[in-house]
PDB file of C-alpha atoms in Angstrom:
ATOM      1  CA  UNK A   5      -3.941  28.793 -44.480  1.00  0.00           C
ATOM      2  CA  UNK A   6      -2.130  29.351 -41.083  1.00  0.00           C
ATOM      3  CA  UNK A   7      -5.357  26.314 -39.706  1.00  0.00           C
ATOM      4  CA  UNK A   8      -4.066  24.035 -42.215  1.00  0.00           C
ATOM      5  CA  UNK A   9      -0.256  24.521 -41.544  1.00  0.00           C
ATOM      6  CA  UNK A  10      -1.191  23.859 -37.942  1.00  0.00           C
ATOM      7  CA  UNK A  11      -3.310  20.361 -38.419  1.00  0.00           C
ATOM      8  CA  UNK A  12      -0.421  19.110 -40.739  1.00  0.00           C
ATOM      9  CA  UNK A  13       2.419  19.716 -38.811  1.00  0.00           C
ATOM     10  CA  UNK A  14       0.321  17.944 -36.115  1.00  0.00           C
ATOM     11  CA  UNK A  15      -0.081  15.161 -37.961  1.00  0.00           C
ATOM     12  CA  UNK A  16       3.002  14.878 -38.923  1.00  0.00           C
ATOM     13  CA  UNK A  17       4.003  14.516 -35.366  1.00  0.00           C
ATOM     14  CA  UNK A  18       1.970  12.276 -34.531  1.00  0.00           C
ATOM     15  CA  UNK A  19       2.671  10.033 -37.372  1.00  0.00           C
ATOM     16  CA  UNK A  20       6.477  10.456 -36.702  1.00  0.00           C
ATOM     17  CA  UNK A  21       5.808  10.107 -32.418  1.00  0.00           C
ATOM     18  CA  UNK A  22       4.152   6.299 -33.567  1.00  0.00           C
ATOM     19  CA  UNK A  23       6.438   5.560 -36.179  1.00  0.00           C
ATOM     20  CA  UNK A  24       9.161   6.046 -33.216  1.00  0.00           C
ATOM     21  CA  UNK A  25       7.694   3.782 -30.780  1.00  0.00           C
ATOM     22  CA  UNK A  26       8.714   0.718 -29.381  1.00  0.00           C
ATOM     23  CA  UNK A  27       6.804  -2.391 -29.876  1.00  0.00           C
ATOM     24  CA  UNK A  28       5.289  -2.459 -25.908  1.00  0.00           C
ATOM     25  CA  UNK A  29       6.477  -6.005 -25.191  1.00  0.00           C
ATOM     26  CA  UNK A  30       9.932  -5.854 -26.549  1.00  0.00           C
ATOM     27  CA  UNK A  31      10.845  -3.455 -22.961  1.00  0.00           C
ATOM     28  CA  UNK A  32       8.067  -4.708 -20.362  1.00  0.00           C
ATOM     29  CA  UNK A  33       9.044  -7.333 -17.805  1.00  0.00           C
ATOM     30  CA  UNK A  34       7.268 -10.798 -18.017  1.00  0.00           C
ATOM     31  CA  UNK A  35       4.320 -11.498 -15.849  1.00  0.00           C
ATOM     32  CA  UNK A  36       5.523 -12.132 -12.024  1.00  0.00           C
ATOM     33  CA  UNK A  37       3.361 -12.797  -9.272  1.00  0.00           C
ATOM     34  CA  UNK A  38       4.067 -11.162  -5.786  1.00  0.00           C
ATOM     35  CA  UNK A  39       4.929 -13.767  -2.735  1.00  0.00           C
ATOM     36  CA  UNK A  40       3.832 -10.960  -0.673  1.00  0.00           C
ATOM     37  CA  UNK A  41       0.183 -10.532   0.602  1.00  0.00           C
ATOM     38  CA  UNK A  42      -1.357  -8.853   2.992  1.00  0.00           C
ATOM     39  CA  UNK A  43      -5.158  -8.507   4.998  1.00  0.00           C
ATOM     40  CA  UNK A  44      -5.895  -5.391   6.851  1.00  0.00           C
ATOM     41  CA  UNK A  45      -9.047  -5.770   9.622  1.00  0.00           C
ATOM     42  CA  UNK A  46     -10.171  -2.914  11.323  1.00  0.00           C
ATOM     43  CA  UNK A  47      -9.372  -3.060  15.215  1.00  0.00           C
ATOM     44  CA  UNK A  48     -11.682  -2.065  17.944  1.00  0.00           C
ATOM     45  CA  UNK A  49      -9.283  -2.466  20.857  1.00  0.00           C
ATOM     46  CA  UNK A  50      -5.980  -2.805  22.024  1.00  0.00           C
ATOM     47  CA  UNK A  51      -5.046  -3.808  25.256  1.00  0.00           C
ATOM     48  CA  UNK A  52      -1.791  -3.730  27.194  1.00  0.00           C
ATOM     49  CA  UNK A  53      -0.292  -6.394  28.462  1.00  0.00           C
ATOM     50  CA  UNK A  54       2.906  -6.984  30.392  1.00  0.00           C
ATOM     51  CA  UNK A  55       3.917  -9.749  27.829  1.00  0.00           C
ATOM     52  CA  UNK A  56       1.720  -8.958  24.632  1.00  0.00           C
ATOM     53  CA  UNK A  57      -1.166  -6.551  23.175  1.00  0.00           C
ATOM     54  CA  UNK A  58      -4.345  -8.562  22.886  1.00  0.00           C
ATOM     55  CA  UNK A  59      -6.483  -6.949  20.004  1.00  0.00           C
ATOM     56  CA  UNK A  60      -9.784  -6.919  19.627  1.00  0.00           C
ATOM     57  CA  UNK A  61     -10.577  -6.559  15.411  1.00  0.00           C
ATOM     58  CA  UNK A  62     -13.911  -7.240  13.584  1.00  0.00           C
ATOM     59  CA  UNK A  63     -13.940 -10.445  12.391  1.00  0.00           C
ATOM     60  CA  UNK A  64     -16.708 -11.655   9.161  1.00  0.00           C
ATOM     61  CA  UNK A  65     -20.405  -9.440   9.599  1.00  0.00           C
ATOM     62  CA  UNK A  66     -21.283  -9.612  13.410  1.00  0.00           C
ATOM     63  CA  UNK A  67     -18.042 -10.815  15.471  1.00  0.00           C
ATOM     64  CA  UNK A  68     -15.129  -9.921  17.232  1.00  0.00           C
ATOM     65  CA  UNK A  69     -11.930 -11.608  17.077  1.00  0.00           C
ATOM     66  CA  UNK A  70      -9.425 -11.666  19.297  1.00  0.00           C
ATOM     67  CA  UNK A  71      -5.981 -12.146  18.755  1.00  0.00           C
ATOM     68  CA  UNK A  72      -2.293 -11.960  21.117  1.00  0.00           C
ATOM     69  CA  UNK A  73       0.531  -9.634  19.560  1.00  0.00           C
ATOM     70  CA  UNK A  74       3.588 -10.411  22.109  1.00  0.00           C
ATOM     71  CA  UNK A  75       5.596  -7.266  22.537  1.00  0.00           C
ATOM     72  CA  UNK A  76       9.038  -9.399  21.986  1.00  0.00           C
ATOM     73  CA  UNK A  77       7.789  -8.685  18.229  1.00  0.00           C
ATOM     74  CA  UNK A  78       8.472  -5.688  18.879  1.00  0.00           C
ATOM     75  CA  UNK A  79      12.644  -4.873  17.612  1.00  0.00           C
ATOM     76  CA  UNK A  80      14.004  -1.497  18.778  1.00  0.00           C
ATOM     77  CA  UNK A  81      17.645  -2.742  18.192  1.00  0.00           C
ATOM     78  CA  UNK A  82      18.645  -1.737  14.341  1.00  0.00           C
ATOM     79  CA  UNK A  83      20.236  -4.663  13.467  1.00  0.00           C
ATOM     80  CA  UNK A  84      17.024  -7.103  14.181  1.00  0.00           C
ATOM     81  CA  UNK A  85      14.335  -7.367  11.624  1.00  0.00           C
ATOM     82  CA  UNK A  86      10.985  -6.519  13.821  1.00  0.00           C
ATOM     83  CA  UNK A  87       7.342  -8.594  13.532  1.00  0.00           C
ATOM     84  CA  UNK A  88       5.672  -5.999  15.231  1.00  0.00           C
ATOM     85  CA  UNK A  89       5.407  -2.440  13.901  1.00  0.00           C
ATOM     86  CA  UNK A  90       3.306   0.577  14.881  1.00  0.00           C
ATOM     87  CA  UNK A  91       2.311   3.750  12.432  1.00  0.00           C
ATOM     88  CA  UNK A  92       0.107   6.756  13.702  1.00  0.00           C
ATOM     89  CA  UNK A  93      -3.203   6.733  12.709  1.00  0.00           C
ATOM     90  CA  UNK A  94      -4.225   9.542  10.367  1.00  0.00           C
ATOM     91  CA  UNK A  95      -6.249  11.831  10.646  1.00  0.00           C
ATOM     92  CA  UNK A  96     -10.472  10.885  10.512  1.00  0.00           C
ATOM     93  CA  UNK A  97      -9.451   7.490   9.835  1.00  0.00           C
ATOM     94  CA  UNK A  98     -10.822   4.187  11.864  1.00  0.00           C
ATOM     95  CA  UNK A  99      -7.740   2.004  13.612  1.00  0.00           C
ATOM     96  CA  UNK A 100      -6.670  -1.274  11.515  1.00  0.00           C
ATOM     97  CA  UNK A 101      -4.113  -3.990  11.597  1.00  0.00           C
ATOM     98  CA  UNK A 102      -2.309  -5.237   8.738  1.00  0.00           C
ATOM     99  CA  UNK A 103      -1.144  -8.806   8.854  1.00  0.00           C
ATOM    100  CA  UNK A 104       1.782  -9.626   6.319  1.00  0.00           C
ATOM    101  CA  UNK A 105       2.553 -12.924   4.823  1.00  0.00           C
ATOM    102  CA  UNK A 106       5.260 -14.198   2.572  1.00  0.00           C
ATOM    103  CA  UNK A 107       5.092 -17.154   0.242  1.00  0.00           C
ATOM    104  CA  UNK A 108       1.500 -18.204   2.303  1.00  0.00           C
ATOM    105  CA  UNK A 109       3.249 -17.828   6.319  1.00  0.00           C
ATOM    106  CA  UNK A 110       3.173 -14.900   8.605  1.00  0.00           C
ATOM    107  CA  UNK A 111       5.697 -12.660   8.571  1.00  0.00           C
ATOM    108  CA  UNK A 112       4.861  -9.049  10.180  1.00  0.00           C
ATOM    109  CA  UNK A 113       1.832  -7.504  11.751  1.00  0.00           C
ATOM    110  CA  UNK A 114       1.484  -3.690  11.738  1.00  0.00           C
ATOM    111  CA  UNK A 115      -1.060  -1.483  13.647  1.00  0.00           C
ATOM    112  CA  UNK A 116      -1.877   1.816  12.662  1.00  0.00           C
ATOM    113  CA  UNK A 117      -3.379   2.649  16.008  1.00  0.00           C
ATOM    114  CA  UNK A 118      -3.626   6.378  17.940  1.00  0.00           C
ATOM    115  CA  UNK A 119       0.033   6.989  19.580  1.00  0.00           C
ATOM    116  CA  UNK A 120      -1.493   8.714  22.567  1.00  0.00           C
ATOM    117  CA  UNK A 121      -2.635   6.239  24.832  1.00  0.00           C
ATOM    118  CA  UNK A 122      -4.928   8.450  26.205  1.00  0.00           C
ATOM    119  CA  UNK A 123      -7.571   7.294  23.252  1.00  0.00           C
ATOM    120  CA  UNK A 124      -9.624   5.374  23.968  1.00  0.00           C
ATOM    121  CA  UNK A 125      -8.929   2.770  21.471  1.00  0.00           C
ATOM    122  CA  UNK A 126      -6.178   1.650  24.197  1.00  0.00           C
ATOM    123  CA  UNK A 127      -6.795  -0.016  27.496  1.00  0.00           C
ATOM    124  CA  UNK A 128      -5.431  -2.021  30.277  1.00  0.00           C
ATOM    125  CA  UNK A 129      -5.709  -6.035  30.846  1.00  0.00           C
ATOM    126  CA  UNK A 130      -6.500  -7.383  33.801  1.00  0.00           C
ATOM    127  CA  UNK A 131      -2.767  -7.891  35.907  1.00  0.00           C
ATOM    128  CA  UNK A 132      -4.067 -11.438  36.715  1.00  0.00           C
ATOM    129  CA  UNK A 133      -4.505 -12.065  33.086  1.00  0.00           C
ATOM    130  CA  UNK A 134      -2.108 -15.061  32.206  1.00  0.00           C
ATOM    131  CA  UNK A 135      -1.381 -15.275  28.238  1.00  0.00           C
ATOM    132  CA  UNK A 136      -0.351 -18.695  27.323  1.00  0.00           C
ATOM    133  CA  UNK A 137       0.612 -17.684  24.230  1.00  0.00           C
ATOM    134  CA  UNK A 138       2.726 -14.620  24.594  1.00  0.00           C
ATOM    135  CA  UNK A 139       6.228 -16.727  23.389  1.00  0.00           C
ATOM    136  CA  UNK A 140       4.739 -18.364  19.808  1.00  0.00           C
ATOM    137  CA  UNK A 141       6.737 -16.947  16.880  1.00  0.00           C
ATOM    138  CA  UNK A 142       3.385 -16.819  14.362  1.00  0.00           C
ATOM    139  CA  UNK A 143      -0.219 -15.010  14.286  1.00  0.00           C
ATOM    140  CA  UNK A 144      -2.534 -17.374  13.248  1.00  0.00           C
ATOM    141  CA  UNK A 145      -6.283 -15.776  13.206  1.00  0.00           C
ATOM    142  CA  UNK A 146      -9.738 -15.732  11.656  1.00  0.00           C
ATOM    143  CA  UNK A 147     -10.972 -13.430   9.465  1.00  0.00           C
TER     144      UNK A 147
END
């Protein structure tokens, strides 16, 4: 008796619960597509640079890419929006850079890199090393 008490008030529930709900497209927003993308590559070296970081990232199967990050990018004032941002690398995890774009152009890079620079993910370039293009305002590279 007490079984059958249970299961019906149960039922009755449930058949009050869908009676109750909202039709599911009368509250969702309509379809929108994001002008944001992104493409993370995993980096194999970063070197310093008195004008830029030059990363080394794994480009397709069997290649390395290399690209130039200048360090103006870089915005420690509050008030400027920033192109270049770091985040610490967790934990058993293998360095990568994320490249941002809005509506199909560049807009931010971000590596999640070791902060010591002891690792030896970091280096030094050569001081004779000349970037040319440590001034452009966009990363364009291969994947």
């Amino acid at each position: 008796m007490k079984k059958s008490l249970i299961v019906s008030a149960l039922l009755l529930a449930g058949v009050l619960f869908s009676a109750s709900a909202k039709d599911p497209a009368s509250y969702k927003y309509p379809y929108q597509e994001s002008k944001v993308t992104y493409h993370n590559v995993t980096v194999y070296k970063v070197l310093d640079q008195k004008e830029a970081y030059i990363v080394l990232y794994a480009k397709g199967q069997n290649s390395v890419g290399t690209v130039t990050v200048p360090k103006k990018w870089y915005a420690t004032d509050a008030n400027k929006t920033s192109k270049l941002s770091f985040r610490p690398l967790p934990k058993g995890m293998s360095p990568w850079m994320t490249v941002i774009s809005k509506e199909g152009s560049f807009d931010s890079v971000i590596l999640t890199v070791p902060v010591s620079r002891a690792n030896s993910l970091w280096g030094v370039a050569d001081s004779n090393l000349v970037v040319e293009d440590a001034n452009k305002e966009t990363l364009e590279m291969a994947y």
